[in-house]
Short mmCIF file of N, CA and C in Angstrom, two decimals:
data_model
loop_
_atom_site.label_atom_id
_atom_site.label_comp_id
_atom_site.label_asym_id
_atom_site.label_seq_id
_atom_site.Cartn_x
_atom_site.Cartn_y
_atom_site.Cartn_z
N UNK Q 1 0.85 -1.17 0.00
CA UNK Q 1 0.00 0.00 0.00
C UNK Q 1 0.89 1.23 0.00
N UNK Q 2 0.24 1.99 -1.09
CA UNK Q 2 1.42 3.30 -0.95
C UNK Q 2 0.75 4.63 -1.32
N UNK Q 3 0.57 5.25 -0.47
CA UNK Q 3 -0.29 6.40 -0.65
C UNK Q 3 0.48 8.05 -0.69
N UNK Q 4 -0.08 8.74 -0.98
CA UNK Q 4 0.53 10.02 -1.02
C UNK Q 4 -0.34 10.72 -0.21
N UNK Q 5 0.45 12.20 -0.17
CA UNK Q 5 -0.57 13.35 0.75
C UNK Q 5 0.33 14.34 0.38
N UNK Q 6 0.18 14.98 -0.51
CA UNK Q 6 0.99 16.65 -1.09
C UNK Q 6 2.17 15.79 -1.84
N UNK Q 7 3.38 16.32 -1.76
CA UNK Q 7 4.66 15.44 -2.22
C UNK Q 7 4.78 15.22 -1.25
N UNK Q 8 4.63 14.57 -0.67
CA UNK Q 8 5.27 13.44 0.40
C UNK Q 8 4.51 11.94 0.39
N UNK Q 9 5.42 10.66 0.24
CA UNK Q 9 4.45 9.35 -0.26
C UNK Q 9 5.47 8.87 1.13
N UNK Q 10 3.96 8.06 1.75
CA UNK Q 10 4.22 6.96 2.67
C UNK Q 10 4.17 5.62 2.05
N UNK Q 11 5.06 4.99 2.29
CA UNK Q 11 4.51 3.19 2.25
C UNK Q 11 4.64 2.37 2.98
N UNK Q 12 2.96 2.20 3.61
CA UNK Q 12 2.45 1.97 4.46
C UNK Q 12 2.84 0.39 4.43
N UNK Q 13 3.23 -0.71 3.59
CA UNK Q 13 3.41 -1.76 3.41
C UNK Q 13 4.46 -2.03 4.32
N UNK Q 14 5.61 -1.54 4.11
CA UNK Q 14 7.04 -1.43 4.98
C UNK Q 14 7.07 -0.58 6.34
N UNK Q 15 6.59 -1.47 7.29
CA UNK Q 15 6.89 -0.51 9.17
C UNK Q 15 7.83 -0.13 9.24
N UNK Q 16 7.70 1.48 9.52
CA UNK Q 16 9.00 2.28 10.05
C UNK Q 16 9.31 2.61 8.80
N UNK Q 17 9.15 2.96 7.42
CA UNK Q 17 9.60 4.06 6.87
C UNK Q 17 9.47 5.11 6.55
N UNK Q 18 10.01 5.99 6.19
CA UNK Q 18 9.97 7.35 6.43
C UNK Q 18 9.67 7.96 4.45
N UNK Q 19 8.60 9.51 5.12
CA UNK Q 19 8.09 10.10 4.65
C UNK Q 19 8.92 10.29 3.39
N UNK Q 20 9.21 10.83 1.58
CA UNK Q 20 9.65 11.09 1.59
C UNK Q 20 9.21 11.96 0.21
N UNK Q 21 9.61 12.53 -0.47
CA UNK Q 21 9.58 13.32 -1.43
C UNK Q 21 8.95 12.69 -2.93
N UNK Q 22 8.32 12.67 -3.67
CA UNK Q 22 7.59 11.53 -4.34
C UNK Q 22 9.09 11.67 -5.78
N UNK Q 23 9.62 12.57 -5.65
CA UNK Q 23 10.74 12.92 -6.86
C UNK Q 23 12.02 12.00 -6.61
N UNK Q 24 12.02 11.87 -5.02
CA UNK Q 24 12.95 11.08 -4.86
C UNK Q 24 12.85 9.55 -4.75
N UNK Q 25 11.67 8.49 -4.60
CA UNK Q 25 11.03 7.76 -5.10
C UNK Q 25 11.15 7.00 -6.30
N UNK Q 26 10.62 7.65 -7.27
CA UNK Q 26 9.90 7.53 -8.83
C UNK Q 26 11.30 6.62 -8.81
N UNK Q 27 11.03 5.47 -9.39
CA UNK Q 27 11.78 4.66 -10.08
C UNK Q 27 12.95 3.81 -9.47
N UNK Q 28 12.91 4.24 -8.03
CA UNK Q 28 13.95 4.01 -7.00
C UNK Q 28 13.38 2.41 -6.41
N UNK Q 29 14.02 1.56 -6.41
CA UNK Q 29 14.00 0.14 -5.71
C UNK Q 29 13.54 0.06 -4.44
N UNK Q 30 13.13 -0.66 -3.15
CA UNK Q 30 13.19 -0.05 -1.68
C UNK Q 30 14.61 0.55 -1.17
N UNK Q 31 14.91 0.81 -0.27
CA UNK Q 31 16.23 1.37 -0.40
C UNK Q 31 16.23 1.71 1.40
N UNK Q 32 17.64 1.39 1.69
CA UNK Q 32 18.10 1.99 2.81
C UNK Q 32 17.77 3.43 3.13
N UNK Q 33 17.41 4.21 2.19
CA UNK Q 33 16.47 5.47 2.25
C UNK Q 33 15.35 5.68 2.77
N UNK Q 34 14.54 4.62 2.49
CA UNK Q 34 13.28 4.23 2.73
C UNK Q 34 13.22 4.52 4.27
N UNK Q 35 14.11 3.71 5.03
CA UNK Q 35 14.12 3.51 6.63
C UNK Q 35 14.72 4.08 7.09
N UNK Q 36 15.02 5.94 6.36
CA UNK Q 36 16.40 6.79 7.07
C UNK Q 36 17.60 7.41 7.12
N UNK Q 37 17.98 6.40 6.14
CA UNK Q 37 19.26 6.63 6.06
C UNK Q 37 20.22 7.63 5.10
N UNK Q 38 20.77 8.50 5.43
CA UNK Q 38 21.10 9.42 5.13
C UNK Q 38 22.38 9.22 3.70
N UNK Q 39 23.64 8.68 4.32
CA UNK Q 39 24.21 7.89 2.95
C UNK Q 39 25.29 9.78 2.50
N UNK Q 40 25.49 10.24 4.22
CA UNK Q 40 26.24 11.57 3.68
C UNK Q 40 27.78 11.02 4.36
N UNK Q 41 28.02 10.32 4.97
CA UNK Q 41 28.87 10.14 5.85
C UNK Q 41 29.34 10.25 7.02
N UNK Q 42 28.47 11.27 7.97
CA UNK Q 42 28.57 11.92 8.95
C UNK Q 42 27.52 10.89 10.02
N UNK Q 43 26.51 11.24 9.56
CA UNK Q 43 25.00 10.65 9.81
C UNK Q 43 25.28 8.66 10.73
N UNK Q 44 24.85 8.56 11.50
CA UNK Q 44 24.70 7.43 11.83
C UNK Q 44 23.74 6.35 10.90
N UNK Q 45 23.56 5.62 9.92
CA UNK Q 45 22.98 4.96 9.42
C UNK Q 45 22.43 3.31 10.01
N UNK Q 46 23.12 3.03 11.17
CA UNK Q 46 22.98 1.77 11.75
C UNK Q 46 21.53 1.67 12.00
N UNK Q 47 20.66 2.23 12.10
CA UNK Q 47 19.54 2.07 13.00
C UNK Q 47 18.96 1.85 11.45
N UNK Q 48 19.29 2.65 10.43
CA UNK Q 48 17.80 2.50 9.51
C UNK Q 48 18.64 1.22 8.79
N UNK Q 49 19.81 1.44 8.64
CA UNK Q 49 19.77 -0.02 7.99
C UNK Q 49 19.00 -1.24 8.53
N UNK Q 50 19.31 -1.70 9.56
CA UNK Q 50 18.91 -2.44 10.55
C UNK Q 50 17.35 -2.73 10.72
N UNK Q 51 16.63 -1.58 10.54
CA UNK Q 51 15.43 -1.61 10.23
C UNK Q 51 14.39 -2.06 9.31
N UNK Q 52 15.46 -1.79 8.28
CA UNK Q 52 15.40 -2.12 6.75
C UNK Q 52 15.28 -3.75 6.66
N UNK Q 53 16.41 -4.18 7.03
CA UNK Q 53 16.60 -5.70 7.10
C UNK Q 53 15.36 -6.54 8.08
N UNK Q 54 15.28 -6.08 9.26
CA UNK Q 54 14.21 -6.57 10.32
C UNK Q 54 12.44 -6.22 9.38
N UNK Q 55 12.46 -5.16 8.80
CA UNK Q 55 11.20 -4.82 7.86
C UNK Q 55 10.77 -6.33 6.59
N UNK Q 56 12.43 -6.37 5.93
CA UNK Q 56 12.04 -7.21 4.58
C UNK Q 56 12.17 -8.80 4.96
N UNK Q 57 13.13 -8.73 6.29
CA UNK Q 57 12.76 -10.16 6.79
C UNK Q 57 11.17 -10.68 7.27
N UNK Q 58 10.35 -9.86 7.73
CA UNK Q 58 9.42 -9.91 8.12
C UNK Q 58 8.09 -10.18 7.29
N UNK Q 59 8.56 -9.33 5.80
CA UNK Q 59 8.19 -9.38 4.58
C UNK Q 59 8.43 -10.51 3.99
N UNK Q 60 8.97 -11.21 3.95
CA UNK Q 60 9.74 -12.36 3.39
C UNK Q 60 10.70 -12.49 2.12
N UNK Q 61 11.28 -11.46 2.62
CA UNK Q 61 13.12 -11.05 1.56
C UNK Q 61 12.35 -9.71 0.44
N UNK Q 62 12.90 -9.95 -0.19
CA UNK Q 62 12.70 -8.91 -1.57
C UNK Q 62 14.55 -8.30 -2.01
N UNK Q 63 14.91 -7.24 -2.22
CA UNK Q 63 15.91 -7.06 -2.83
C UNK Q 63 15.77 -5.67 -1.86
N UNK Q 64 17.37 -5.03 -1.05
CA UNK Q 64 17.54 -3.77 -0.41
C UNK Q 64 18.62 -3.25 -1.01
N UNK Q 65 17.95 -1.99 -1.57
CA UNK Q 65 19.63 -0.94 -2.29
C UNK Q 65 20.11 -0.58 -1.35
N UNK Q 66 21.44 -0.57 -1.38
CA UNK Q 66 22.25 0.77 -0.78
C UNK Q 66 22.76 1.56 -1.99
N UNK Q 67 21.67 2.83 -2.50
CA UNK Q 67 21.84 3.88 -3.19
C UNK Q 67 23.38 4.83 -3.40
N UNK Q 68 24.26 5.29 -4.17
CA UNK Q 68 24.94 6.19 -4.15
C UNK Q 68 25.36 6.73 -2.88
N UNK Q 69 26.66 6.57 -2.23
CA UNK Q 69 26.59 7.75 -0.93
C UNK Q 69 27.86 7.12 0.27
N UNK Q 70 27.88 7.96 1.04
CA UNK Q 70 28.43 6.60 2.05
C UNK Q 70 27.96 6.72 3.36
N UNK Q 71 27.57 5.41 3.91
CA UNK Q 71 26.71 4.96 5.25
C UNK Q 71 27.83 4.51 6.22
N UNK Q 72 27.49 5.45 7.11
CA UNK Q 72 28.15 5.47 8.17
C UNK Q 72 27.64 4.31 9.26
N UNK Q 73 28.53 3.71 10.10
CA UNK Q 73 27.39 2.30 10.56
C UNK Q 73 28.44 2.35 12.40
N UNK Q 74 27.93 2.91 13.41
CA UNK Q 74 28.61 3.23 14.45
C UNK Q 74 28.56 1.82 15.13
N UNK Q 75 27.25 1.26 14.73
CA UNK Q 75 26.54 -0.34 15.39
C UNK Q 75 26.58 -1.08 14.28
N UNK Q 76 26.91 -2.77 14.72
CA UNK Q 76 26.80 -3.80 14.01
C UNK Q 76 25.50 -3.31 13.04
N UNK Q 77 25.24 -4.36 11.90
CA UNK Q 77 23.53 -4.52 11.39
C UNK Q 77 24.36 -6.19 11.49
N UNK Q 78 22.78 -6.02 12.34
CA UNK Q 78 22.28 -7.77 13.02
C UNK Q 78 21.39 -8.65 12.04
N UNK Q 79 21.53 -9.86 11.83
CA UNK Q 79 20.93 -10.68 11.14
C UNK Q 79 20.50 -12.00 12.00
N UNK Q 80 19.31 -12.03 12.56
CA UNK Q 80 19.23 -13.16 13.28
C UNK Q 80 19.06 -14.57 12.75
N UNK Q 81 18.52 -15.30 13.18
CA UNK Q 81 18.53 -17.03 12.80
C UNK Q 81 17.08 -16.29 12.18
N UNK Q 82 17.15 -17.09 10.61
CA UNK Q 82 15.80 -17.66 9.57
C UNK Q 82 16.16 -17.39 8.50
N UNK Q 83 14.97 -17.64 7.98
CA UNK Q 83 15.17 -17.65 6.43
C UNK Q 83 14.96 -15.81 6.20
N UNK Q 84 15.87 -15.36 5.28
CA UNK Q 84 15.93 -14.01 4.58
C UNK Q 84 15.75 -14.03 3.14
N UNK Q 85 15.88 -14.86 2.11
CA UNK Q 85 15.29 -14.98 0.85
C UNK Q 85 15.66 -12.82 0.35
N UNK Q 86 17.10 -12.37 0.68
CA UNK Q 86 17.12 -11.09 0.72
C UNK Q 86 18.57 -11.02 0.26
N UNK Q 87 18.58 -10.17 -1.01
CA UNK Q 87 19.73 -9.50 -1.74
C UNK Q 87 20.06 -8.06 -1.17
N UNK Q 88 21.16 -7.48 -0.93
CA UNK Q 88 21.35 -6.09 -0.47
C UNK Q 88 22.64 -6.12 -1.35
N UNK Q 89 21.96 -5.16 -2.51
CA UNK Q 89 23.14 -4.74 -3.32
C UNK Q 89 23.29 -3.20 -3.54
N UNK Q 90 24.36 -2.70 -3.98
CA UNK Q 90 24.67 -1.26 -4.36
C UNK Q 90 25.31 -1.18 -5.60
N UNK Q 91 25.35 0.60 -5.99
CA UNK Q 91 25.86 0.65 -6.49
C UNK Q 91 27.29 0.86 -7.48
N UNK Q 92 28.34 -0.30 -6.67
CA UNK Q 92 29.45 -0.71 -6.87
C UNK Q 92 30.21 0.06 -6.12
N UNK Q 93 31.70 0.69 -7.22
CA UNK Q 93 32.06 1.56 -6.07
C UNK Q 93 31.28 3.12 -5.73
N UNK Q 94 30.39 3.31 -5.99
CA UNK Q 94 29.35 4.42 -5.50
C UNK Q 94 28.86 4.26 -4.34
N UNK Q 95 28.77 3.29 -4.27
CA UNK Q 95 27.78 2.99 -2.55
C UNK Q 95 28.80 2.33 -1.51
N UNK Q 96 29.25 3.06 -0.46
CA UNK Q 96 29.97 2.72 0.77
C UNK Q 96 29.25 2.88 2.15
N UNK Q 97 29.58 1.57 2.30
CA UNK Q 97 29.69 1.72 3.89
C UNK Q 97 30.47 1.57 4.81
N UNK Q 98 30.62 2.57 5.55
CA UNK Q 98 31.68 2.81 6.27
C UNK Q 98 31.57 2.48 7.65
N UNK Q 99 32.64 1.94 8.74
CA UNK Q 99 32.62 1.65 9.86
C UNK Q 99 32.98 2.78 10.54
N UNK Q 100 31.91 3.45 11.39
CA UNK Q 100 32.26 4.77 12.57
C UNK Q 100 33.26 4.41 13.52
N UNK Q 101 33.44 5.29 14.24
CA UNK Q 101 34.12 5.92 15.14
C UNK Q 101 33.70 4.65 16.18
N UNK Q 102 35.09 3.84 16.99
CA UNK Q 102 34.79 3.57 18.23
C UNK Q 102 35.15 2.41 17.43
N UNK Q 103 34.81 1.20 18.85
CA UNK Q 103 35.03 0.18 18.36
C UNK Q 103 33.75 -0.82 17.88
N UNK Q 104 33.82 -1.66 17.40
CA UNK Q 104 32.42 -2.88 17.23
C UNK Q 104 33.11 -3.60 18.17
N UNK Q 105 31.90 -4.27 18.94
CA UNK Q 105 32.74 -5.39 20.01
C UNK Q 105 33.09 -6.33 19.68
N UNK Q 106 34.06 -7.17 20.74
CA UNK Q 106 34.22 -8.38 19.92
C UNK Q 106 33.14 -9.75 20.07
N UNK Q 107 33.02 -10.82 19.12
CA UNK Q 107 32.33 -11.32 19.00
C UNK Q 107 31.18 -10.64 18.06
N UNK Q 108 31.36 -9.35 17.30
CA UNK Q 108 30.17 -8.58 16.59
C UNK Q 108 31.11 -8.18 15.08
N UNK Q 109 30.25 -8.33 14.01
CA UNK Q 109 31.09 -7.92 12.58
C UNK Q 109 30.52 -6.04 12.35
N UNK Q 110 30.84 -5.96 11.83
CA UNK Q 110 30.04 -4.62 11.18
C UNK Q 110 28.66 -5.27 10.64
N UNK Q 111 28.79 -6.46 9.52
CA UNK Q 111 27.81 -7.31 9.70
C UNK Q 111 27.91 -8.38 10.09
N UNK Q 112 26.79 -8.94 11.27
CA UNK Q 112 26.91 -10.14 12.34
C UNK Q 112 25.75 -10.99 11.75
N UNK Q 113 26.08 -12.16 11.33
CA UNK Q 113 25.11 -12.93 10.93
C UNK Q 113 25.21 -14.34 11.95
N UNK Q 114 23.77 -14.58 12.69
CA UNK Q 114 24.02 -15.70 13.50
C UNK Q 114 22.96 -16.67 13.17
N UNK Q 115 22.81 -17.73 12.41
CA UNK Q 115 22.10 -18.57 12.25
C UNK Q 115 20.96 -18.15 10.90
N UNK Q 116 21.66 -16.99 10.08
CA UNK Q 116 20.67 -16.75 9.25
C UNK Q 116 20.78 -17.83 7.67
N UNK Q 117 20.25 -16.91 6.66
CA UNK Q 117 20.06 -18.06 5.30
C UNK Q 117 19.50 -17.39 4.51
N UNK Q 118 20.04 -17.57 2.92
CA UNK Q 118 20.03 -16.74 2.02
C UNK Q 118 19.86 -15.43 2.19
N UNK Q 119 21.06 -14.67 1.80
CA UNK Q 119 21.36 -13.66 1.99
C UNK Q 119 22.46 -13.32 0.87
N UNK Q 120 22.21 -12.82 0.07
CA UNK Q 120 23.43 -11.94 -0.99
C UNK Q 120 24.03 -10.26 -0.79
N UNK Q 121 24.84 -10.25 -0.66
CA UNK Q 121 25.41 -8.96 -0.56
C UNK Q 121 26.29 -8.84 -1.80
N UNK Q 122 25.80 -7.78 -2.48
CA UNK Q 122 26.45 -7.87 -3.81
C UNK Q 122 27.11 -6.04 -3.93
N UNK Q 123 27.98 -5.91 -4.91
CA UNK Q 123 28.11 -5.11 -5.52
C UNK Q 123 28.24 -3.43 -4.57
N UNK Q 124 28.87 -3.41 -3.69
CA UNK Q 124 29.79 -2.77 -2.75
C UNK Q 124 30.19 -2.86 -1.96
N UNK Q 125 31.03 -1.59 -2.01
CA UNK Q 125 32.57 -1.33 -0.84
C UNK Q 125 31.98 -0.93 0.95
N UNK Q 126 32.77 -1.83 1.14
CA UNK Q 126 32.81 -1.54 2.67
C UNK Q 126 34.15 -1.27 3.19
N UNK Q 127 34.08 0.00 4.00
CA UNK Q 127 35.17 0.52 4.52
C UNK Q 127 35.38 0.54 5.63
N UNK Q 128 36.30 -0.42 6.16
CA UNK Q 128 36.29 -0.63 7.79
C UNK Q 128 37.32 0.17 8.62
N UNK Q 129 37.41 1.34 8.25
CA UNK Q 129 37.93 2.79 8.68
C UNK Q 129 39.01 2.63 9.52
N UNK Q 130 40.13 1.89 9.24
CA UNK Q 130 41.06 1.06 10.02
C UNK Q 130 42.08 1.07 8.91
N UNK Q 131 43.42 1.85 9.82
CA UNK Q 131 44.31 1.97 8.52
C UNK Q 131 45.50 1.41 9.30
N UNK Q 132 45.57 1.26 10.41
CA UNK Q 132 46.61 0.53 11.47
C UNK Q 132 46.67 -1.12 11.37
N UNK Q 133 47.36 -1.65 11.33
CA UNK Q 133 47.27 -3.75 11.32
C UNK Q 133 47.73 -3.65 12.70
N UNK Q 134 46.78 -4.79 13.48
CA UNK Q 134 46.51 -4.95 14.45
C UNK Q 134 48.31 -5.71 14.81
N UNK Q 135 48.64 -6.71 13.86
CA UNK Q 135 49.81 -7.35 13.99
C UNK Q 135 49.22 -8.19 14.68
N UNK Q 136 48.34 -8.97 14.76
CA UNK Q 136 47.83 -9.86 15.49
C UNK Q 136 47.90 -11.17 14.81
N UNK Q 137 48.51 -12.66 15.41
CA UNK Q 137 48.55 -13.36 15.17
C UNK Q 137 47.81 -14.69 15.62
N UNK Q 138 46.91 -15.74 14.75
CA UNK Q 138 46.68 -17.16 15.44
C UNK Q 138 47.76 -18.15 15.07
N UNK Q 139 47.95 -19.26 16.12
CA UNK Q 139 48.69 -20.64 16.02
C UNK Q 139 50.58 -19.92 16.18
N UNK Q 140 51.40 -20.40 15.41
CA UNK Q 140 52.29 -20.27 15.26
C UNK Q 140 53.28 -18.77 14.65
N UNK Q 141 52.11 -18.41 14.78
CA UNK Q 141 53.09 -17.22 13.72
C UNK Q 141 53.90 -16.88 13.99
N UNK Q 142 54.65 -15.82 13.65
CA UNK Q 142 55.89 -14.47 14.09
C UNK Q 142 55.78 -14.36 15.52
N UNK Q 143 55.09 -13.68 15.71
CA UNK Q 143 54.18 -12.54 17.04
C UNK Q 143 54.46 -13.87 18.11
N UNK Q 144 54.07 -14.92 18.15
CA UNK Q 144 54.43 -15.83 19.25
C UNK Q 144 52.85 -16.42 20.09
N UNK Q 145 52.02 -15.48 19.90
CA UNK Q 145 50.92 -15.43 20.34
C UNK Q 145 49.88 -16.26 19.84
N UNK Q 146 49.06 -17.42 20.63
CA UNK Q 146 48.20 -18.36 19.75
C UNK Q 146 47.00 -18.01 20.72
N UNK Q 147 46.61 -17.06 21.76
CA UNK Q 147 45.34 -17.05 21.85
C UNK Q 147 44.75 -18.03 22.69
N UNK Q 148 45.63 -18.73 23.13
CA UNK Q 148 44.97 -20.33 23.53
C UNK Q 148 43.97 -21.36 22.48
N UNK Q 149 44.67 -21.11 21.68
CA UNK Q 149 44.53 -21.94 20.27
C UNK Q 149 42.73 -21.37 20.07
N UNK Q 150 42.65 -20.33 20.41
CA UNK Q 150 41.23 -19.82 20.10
C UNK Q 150 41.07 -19.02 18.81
N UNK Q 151 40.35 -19.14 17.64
CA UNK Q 151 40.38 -18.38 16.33
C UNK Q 151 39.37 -17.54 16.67
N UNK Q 152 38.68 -17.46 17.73
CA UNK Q 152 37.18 -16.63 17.93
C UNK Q 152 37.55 -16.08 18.86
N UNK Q 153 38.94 -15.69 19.81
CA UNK Q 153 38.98 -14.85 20.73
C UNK Q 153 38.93 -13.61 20.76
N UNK Q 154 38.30 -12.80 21.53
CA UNK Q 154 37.82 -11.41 21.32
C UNK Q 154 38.91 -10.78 21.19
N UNK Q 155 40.44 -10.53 21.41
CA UNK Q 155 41.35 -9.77 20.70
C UNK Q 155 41.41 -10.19 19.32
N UNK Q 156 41.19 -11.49 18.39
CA UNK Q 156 40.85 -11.40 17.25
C UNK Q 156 40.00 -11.31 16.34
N UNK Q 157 38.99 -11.30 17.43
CA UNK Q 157 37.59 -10.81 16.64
C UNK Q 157 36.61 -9.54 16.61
N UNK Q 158 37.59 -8.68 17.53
CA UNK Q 158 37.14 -7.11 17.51
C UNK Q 158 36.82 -6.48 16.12
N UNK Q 159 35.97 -5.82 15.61
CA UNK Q 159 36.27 -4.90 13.95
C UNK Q 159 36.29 -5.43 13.20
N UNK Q 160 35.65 -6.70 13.40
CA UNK Q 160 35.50 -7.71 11.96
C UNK Q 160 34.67 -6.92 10.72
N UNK Q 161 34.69 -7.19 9.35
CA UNK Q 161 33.82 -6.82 8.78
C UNK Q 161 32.99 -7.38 8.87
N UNK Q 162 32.78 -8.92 8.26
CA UNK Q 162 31.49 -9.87 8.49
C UNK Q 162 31.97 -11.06 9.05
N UNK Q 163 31.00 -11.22 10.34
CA UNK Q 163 31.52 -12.03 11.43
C UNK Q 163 29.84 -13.32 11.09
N UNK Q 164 30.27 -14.29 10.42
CA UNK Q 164 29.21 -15.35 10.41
C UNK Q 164 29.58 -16.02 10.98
N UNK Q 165 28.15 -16.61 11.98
CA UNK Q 165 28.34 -17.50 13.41
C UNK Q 165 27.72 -18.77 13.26
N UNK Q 166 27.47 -19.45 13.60
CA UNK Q 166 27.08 -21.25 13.40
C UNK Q 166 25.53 -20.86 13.25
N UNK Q 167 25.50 -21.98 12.12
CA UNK Q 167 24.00 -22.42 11.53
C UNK Q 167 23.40 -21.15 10.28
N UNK Q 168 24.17 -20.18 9.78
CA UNK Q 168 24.50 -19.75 8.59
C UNK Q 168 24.49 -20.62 7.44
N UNK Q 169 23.47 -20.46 6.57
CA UNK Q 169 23.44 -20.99 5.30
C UNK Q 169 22.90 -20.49 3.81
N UNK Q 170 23.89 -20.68 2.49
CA UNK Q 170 23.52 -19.86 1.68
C UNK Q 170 23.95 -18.74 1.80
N UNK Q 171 25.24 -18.02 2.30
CA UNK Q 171 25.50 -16.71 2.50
C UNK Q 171 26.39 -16.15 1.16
N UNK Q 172 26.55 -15.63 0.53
CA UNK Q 172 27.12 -15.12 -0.90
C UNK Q 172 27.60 -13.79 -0.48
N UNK Q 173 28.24 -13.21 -1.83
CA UNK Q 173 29.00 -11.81 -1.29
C UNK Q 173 29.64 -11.97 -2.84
N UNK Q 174 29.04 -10.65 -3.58
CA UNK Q 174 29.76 -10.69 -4.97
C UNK Q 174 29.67 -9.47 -5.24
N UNK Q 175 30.99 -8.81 -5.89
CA UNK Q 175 31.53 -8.20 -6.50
C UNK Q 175 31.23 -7.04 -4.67
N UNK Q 176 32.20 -7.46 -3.97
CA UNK Q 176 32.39 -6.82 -2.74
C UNK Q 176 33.86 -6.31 -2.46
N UNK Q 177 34.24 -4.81 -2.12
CA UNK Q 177 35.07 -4.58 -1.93
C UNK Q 177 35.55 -4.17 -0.44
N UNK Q 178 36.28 -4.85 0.35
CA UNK Q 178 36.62 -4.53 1.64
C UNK Q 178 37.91 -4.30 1.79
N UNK Q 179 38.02 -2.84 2.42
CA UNK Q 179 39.10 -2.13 2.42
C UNK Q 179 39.46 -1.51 3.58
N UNK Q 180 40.38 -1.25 4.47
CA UNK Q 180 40.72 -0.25 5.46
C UNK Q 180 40.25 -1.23 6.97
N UNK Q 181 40.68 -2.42 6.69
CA UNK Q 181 39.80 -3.25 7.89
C UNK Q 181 41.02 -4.14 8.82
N UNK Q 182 40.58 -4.45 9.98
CA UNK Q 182 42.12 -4.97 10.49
C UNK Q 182 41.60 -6.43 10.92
N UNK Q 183 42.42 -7.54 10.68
CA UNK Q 183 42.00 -8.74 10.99
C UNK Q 183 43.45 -9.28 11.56
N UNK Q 184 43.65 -10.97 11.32
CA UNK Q 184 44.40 -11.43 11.54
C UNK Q 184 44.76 -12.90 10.42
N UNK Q 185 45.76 -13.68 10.89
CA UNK Q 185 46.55 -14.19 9.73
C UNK Q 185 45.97 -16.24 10.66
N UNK Q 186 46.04 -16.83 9.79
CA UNK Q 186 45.62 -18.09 10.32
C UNK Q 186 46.70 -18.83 9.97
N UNK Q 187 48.09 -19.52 10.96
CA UNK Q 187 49.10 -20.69 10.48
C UNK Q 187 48.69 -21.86 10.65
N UNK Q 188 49.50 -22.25 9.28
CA UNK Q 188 48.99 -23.75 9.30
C UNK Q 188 49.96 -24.33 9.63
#
């Protein structure tokens, strides 16, 4: 259901999105816009993304743009356990999202997926605003340090980009660019 009132169109189909200009609309996909999100860089975008996803899961998937711009993301976007039948693509390197200020905790990605399923993330850059290497090592490496043979310990899993957790299935990721992000090295 999608109704208007002056230039401004609600759609009432999707809970929680916001009012918006019928010019900016016309021809536009649903969109991280839809639920908020600003896409200037400054702007906190975590909440409408997040919204976005909890909206089309609820819906039962469909396809979410991330439009031209870059999304600032201070909080994980959470993906819980079910089926998502949901593509979130952009447009290439035009559409960024960027990791804010502070840290993501550990045990949390920028995106945290725990027990979800089908899910495509296609076709942009994520910038995990991290230009320092942690120098952090698992098992044997250089550094000396194995963590207590833990690959999931929270000094190596702080600032992840995408942190997928058990019972994940069907997860894809194409034509994705991740850049500026700090991880660690796995010896064999």
């Amino acid at each position: 259901e999608l109704y208007a009132q002056g230039t401004e169109v609600n759609m009432a189909l999707f809970a929680g999105t916001v009012a918006r200009d019928i010019e900016n609309i016309v021809g536009e996909a649903l969109s991280v816009k839809s639920y908020g999100a600003v896409g200037d860089g400054v702007t906190d975008d975590s909440t409408a993304f997040n919204n976005a996803i909890a909206a089309l899961k609820a819906y039962g998937g469909k396809s979410l743009k991330i439009p031209a711009g870059t999304y600032l993301l201070n909080n994980p976007v959470e993906f819980s356990s079910g089926n998502y039948n949901l593509t979130i693509y952009g447009e290439g390197k035009s559409s960024i999202v960027k990791r804010g200020a502070g840290n993501i905790v550990a045990g949390k990605g920028l995106f945290t997926l725990t027990g979800a399923k089908h899910i495509t993330f296609r076709d942009f850059v994520i910038d995990g605003s991290t230009t320092t290497i942690t120098r952090l090592t698992y098992g044997l490496g250089d550094s000396g340090t194995n963590f207590n043979n833990d690959p999931m310990n929270n000094k190596l899993t702080q600032n992840s980009t995408f942190y997928v957790k058990g019972g994940c299935e069907h997860i894809t990721l194409e034509n994705i660019k991740i850049k500026n992000t700090t991880g660690y090295r796995d010896w064999e």
